[in-house]
Coordinates of N, CA and C in Angstrom, one line a residue:
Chain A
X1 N -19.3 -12.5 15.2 CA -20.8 -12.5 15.0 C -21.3 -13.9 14.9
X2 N -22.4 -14.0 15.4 CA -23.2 -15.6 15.8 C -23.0 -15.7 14.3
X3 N -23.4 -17.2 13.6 CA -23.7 -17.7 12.3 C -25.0 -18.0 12.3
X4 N -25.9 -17.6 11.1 CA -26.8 -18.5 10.7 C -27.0 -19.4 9.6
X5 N -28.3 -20.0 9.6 CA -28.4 -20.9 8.9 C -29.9 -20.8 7.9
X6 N -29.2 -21.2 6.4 CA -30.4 -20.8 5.5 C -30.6 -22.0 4.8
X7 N -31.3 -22.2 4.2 CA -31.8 -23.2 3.2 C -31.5 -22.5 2.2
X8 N -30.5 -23.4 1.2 CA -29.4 -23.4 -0.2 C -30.7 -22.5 -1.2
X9 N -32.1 -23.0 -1.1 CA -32.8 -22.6 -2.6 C -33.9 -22.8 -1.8
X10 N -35.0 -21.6 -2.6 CA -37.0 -21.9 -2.5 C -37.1 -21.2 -3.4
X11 N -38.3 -22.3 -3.7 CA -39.0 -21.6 -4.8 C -40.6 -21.0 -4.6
X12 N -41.0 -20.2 -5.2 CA -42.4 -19.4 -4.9 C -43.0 -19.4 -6.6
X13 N -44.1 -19.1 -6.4 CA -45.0 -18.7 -7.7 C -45.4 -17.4 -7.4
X14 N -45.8 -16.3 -8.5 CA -45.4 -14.5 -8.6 C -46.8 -14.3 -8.2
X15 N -46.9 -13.5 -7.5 CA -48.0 -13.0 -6.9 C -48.6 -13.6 -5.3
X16 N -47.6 -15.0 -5.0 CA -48.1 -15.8 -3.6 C -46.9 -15.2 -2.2
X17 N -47.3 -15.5 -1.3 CA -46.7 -15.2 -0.3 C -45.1 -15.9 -0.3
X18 N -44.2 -15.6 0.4 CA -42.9 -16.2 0.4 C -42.3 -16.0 2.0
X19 N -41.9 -17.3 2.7 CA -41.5 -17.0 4.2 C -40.5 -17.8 3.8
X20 N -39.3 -17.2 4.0 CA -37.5 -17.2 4.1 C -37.3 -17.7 5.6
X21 N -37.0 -18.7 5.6 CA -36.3 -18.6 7.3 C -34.8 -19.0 7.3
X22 N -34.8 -18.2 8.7 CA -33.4 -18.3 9.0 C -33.7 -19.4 10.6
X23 N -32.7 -19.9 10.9 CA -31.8 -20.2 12.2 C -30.8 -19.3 12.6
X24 N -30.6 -19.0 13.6 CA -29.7 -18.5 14.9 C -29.8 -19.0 16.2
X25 N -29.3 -20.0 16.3 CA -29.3 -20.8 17.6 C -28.5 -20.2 18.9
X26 N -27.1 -19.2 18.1 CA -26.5 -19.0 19.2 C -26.0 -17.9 19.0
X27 N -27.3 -16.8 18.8 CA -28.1 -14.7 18.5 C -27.8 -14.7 20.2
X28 N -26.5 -13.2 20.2 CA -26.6 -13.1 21.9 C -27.6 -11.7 22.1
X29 N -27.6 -11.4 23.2 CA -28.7 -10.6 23.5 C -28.8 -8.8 22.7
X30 N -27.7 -8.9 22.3 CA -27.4 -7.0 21.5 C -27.3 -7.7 20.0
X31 N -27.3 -8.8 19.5 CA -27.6 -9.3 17.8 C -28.9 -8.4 17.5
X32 N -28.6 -7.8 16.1 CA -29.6 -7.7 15.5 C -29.8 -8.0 14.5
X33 N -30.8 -8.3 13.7 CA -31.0 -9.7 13.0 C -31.5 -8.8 11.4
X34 N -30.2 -8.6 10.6 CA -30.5 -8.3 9.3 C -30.7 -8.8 8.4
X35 N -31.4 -9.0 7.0 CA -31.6 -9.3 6.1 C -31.1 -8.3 5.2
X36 N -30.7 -9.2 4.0 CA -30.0 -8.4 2.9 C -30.5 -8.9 1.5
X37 N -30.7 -8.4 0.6 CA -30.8 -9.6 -0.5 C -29.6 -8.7 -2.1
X38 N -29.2 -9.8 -2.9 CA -28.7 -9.4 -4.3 C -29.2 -9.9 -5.2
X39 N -29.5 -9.8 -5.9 CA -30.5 -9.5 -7.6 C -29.0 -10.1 -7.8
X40 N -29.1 -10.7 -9.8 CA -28.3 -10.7 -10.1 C -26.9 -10.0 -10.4
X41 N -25.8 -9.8 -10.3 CA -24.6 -9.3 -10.9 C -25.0 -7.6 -10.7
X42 N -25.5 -7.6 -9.1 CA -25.8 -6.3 -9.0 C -25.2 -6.8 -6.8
X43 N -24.5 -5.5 -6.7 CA -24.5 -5.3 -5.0 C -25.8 -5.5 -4.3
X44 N -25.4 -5.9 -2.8 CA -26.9 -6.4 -2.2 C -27.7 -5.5 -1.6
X45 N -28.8 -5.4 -1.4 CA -29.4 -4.3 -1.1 C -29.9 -4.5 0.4
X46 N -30.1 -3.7 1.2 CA -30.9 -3.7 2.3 C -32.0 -4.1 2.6
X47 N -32.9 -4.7 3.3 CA -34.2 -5.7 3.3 C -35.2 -4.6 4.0
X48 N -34.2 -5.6 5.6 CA -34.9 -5.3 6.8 C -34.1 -5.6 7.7
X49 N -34.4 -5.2 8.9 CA -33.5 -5.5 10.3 C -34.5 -5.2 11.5
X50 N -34.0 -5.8 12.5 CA -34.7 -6.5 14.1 C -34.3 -6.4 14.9
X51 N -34.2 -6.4 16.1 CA -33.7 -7.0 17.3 C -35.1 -8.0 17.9
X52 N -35.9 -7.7 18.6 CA -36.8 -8.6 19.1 C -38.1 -8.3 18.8
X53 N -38.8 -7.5 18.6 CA -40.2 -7.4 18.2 C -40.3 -7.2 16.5
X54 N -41.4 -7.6 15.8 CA -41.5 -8.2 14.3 C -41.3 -6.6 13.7
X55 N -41.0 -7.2 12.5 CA -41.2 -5.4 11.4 C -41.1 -5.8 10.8
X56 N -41.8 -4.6 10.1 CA -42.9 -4.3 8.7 C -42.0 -3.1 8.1
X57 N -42.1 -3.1 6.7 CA -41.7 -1.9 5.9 C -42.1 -2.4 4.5
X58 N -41.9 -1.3 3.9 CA -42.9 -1.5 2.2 C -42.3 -2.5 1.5
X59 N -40.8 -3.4 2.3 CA -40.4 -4.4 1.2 C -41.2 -5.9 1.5
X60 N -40.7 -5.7 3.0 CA -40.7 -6.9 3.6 C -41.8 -6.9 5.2
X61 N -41.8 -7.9 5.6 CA -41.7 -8.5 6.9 C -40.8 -9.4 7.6
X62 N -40.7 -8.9 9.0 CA -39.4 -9.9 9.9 C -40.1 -10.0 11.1
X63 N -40.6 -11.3 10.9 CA -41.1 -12.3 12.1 C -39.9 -12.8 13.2
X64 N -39.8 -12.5 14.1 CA -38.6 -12.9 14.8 C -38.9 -13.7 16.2
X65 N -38.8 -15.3 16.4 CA -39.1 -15.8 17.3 C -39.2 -15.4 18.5
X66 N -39.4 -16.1 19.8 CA -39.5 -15.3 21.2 C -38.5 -15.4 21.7
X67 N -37.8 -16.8 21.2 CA -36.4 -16.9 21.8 C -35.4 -16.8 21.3
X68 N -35.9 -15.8 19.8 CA -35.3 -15.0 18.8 C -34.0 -16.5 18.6
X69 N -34.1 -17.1 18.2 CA -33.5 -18.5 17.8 C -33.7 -18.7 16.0
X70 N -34.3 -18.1 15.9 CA -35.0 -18.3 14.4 C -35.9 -16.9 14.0
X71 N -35.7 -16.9 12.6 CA -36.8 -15.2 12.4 C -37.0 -15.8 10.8
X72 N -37.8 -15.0 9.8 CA -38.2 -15.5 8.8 C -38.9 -13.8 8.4
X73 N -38.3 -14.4 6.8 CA -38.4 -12.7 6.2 C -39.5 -13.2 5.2
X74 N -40.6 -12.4 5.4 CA -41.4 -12.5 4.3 C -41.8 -11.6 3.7
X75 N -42.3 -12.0 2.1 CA -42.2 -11.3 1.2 C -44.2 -11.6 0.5
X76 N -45.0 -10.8 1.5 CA -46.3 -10.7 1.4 C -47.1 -11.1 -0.5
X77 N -45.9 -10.8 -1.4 CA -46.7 -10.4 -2.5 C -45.6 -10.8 -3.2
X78 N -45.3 -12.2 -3.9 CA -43.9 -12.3 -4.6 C -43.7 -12.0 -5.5
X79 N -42.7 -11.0 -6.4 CA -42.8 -10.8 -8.1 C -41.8 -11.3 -8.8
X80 N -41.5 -11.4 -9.9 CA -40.3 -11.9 -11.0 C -38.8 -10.8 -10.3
X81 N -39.0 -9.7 -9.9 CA -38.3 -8.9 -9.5 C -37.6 -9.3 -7.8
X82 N -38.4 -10.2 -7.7 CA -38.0 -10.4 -6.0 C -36.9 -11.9 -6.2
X83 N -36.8 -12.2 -7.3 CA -35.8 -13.3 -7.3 C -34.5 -12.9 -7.2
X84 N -33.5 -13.3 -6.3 CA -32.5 -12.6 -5.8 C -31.9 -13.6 -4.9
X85 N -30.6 -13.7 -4.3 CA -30.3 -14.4 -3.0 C -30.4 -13.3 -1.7
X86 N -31.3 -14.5 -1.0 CA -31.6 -13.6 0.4 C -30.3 -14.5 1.8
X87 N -30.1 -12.9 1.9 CA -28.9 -13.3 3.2 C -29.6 -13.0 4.4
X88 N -29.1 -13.7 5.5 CA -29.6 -13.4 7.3 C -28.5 -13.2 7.8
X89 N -28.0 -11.8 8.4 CA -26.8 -11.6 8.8 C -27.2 -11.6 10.7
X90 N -26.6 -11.7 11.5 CA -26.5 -10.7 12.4 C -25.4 -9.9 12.8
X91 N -25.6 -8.8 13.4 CA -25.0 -8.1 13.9 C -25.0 -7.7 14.8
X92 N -24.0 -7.2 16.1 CA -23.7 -7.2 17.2 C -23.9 -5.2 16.9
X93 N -24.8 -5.2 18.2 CA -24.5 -3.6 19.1 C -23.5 -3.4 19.4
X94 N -22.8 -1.9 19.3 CA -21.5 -1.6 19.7 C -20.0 -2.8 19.3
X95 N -20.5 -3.7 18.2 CA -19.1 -4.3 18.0 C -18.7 -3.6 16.6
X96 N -18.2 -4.5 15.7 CA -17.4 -3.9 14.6 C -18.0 -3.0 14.0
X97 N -17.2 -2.4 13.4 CA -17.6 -1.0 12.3 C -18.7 -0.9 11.2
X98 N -19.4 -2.2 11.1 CA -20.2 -2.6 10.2 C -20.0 -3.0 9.3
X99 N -18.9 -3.5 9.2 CA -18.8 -4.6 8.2 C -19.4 -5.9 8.1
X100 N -20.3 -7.0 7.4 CA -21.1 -7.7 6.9 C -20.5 -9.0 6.8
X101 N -20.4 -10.4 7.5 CA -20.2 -11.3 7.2 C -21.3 -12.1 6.6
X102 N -20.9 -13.1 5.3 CA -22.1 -13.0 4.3 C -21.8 -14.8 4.3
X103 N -23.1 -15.4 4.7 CA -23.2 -16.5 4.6 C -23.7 -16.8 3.2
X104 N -24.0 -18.2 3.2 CA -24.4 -19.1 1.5 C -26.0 -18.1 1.5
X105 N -26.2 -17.5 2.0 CA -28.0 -17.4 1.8 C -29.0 -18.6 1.5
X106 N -30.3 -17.8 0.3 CA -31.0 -18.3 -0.1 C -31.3 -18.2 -1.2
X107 N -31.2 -18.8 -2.1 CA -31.7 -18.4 -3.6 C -33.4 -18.7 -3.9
X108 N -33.4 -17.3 -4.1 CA -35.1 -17.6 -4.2 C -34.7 -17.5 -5.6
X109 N -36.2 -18.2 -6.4 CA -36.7 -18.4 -8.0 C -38.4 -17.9 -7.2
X110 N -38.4 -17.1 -8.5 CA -39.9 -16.7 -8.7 C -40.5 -17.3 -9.7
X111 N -41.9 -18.1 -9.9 CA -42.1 -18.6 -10.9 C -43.1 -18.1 -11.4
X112 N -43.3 -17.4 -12.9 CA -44.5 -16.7 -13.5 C -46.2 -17.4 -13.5
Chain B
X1 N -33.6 5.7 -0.2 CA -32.0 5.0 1.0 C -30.6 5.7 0.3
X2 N -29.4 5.8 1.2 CA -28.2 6.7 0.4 C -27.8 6.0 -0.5
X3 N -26.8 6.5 -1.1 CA -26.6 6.1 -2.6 C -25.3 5.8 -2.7
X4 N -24.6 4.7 -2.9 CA -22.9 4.7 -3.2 C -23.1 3.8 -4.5
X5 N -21.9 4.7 -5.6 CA -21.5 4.3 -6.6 C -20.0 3.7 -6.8
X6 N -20.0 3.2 -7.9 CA -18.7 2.1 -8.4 C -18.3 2.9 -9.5
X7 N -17.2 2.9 -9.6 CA -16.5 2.9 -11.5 C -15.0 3.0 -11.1
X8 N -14.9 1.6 -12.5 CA -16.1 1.6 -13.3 C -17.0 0.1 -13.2
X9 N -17.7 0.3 -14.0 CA -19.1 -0.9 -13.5 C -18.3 -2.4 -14.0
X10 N -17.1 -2.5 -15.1 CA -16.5 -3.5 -15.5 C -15.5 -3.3 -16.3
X11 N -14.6 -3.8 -16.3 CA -12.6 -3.3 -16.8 C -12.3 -4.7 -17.0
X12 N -11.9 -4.5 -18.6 CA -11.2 -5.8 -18.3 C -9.1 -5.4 -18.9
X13 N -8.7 -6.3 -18.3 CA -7.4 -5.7 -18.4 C -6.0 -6.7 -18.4
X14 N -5.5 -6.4 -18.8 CA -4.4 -7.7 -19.2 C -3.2 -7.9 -17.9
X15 N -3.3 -9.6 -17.9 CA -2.3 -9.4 -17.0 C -1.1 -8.8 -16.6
X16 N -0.5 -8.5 -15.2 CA 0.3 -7.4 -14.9 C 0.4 -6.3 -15.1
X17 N -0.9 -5.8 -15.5 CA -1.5 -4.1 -15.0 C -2.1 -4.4 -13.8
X18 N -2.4 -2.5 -14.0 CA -3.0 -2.5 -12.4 C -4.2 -2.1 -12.7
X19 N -5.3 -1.9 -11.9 CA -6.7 -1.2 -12.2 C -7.0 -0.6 -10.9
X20 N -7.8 0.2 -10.8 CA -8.4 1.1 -9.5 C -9.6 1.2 -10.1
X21 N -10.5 0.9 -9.0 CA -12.1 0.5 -9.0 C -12.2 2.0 -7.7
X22 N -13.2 2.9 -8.4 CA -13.3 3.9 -7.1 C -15.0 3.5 -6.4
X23 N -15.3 4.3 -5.3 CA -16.4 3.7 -4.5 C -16.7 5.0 -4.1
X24 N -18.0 5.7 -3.8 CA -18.6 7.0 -3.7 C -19.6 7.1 -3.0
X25 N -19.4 7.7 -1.9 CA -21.3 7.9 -1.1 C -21.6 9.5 -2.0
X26 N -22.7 9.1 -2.1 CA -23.1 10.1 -3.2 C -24.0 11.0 -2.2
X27 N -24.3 10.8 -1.1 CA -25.5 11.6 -0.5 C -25.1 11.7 1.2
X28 N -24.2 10.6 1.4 CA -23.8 11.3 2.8 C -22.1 10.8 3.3
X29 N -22.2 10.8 3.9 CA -20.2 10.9 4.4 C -19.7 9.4 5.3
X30 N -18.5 9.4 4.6 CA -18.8 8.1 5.4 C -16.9 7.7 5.6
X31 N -16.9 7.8 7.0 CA -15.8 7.6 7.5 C -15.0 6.4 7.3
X32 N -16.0 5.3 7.4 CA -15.2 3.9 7.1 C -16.2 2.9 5.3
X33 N -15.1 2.8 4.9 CA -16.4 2.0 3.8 C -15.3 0.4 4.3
X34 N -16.3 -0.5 3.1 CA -15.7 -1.8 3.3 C -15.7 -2.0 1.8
X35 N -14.7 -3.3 1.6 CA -14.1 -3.8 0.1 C -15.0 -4.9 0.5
X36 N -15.3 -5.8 -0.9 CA -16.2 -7.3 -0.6 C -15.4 -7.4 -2.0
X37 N -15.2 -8.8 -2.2 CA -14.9 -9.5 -3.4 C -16.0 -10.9 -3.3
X38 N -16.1 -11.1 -4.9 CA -17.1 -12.5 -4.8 C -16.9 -13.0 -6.1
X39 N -17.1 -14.5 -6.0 CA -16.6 -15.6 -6.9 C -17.9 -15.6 -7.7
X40 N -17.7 -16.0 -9.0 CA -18.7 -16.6 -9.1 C -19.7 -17.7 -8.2
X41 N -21.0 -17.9 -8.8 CA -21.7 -18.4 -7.4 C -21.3 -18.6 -6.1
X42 N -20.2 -17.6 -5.6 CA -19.8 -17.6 -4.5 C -20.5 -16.4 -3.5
X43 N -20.4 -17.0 -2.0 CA -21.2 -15.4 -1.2 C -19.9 -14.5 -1.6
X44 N -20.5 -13.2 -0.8 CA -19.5 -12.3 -0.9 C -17.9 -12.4 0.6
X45 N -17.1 -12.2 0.4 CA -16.4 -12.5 1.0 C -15.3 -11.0 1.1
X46 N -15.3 -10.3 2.3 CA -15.0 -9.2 3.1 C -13.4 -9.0 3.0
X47 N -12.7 -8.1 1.9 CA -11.3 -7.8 2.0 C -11.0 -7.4 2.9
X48 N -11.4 -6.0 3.4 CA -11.1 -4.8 4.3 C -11.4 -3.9 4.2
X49 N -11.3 -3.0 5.0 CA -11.8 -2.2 5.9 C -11.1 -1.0 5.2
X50 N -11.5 0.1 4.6 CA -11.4 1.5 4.5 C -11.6 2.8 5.7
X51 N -10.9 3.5 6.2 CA -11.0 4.2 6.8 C -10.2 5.5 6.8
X52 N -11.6 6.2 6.4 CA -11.0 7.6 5.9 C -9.3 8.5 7.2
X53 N -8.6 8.9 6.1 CA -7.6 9.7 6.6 C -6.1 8.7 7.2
X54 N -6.8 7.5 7.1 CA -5.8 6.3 7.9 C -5.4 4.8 7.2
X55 N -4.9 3.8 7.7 CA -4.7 2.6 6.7 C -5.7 1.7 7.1
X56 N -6.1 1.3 5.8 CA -6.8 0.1 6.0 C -6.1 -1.0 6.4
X57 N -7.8 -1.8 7.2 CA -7.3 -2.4 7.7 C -7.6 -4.1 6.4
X58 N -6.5 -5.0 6.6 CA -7.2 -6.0 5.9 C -7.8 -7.3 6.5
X59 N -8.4 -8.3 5.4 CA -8.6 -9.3 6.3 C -7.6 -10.5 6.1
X60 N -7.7 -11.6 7.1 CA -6.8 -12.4 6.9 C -6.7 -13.1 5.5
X61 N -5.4 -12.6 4.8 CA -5.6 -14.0 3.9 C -5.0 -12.5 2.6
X62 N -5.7 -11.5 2.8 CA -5.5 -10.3 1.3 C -4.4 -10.0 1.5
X63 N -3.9 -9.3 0.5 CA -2.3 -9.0 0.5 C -2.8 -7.5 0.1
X64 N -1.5 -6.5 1.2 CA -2.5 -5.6 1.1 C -1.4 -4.5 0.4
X65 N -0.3 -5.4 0.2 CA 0.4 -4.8 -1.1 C 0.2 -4.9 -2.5
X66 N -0.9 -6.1 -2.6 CA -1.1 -6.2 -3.9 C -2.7 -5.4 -4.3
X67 N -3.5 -4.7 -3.0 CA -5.0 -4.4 -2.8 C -4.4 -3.3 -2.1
X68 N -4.3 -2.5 -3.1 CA -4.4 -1.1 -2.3 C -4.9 -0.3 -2.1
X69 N -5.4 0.3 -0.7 CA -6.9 1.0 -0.4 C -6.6 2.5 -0.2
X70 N -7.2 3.4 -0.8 CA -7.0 5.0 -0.3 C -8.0 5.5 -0.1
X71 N -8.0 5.9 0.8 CA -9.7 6.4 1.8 C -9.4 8.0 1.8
X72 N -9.2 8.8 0.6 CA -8.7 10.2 1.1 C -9.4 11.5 1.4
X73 N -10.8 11.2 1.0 CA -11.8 11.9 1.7 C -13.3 11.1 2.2
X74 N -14.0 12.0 3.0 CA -15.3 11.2 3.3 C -16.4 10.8 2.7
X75 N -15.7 10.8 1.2 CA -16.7 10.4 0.1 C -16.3 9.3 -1.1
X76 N -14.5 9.1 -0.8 CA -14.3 8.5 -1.7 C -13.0 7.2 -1.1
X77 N -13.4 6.3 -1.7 CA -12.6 5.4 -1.5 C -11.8 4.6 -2.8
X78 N -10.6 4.3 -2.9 CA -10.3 3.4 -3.7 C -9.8 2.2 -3.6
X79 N -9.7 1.4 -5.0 CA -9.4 0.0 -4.7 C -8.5 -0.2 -5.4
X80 N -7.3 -0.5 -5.8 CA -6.2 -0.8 -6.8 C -5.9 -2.2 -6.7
X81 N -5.7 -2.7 -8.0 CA -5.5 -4.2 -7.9 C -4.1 -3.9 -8.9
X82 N -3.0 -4.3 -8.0 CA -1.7 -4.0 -8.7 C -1.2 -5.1 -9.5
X83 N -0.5 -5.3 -10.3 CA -0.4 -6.6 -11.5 C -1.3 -7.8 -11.4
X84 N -2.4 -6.9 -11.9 CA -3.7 -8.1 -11.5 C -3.2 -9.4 -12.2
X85 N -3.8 -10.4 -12.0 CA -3.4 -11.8 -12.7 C -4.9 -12.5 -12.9
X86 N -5.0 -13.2 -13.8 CA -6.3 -14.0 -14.0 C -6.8 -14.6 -12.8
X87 N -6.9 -14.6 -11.5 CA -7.2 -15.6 -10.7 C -7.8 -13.9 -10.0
X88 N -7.6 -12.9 -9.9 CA -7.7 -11.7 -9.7 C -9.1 -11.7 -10.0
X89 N -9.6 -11.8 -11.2 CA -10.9 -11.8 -12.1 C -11.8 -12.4 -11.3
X90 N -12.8 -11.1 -10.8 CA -13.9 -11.3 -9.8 C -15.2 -10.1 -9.5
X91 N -16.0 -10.2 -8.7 CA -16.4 -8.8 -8.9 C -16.6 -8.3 -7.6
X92 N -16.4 -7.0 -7.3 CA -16.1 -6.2 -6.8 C -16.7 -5.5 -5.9
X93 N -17.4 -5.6 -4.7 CA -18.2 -4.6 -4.2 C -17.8 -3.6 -3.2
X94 N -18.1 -2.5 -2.9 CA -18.1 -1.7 -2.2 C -19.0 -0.9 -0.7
X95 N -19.5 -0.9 0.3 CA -20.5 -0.8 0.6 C -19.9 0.6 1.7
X96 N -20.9 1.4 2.3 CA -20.9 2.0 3.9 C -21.8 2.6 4.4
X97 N -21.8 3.1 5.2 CA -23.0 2.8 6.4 C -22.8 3.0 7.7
X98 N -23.6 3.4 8.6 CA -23.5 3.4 10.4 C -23.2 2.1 10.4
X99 N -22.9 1.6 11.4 CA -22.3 0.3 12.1 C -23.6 -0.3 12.8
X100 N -25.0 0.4 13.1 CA -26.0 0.0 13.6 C -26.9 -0.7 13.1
X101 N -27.3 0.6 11.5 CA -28.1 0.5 10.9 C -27.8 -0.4 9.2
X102 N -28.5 0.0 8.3 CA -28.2 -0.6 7.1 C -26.6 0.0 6.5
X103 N -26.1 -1.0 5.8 CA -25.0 -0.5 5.2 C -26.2 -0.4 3.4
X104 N -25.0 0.2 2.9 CA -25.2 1.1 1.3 C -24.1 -0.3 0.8
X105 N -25.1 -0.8 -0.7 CA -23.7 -1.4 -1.4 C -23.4 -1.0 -2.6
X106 N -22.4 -0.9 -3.6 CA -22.5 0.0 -4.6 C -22.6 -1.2 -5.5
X107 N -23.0 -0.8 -6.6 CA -23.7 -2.1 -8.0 C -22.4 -3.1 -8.2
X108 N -21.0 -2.8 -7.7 CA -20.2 -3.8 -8.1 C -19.1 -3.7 -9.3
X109 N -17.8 -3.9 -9.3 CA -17.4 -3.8 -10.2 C -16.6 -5.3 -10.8
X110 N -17.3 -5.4 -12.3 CA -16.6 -6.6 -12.8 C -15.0 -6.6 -13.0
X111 N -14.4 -7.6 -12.4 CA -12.9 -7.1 -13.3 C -12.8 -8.4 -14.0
X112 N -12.2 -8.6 -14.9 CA -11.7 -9.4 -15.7 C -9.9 -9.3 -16.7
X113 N -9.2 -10.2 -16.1 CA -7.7 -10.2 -16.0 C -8.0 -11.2 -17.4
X114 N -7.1 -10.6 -18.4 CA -6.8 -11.8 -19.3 C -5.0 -12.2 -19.5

């Protein structure tokens, strides 16, 4: 699976918008581009996921470039609850069984 | 979203025992789960591969006589950590899922080797 690349830490203030980006420079054409996040000393939870046009769901948004090189997860409405490390996985169509290679992420802080 | 559970949620246990951490899709069936171990402040980092009815597979580096995996139905997986040792002391995740779509992760189990 391609690697990406996250920025170590952001911080936000609770209630403002939050845009997470990732890099994938070298996303082949069947990657699809998931997000994960883990709360403290708890398993990671499911976000959002892409291949090439944006989405929306009640957690998040996934803006996903044109030359899908880069995507960015945003979090419309930030709370104390959304502090967590956010991962950018990809994943290949028809490759492995679904197992998760898990880069450094991002550590978000929410600030009250 | 489906539901997989852990237990137990945290064991702690003296060295050279063994412990078994079980893993549970609670809501649907699932032929292959995966093991994840993680360090403190560390990402999570992928043991192997459970798959129901057959051997797991591992990754490079686990010993997979000391991490033994039993996948013996479509709901349950296990993890055994055989004379665990302090360096063992980590926590524990479990996850599964289509290969397309989202994987399931379960809350995690602490171990702690004294």
């Amino acid at each position: 699976d391609a690697k990406t690349t996250q920025p170590n830490s952001m911080e936000s203030n609770e209630e403002e918008p939050v845009h997470l980006p990732c890099n994938h420079s070298t996303i082949s054409g069947t990657d699809y581009i998931h997000w994960y996040r883990q709360l403290p000393s708890q398993g990671p939870e499911y976000v959002i996921h892409g291949l090439t046009s944006n989405v929306n769901n009640r957690m998040a948004s996934l803006a996903i470039a044109e030359d899908r090189k880069s995507s960015t997860l945003i979090l419309h409405r930030a709370t104390l609850r959304d502090a967590a490390v956010y991962y950018c996985i990809l994943r290949s169509y028809g490759g492995s069984q679904g197992n998760l290679i898990f880069g450094k992420g991002t550590k978000l802080s929410v600030k009250p | 979203g489906a539901v997989v559970s852990q237990h137990p949620s945290r064991v702690i246990c003296k060295s050279g025992t063994s412990v078994k951490i079980e893993c549970r899709s609670l809501d649907f069936q699932a032929t292959t789960m995966f093991w994840y171990r993680q360090f403190p402040k560390q990402s999570l980092m992928l043991m192997a591969t459970s798959n129901e009815g057959s051997k797991a597979t591992y990754e490079q580096g686990v010993e997979k006589d000391k991490f033994l995996i039993n996948h013996a139905s479509l709901t349950l997986s296990t993890l055994t950590v055989t004379s665990a040792h302090p360096e063992d002391s980590s926590f524990y995740i479990c996850s599964a899922g289509s290969s397309l779509r989202e994987q399931y992760f379960g809350p995690g189990t602490r171990l702690t080797v004294t």
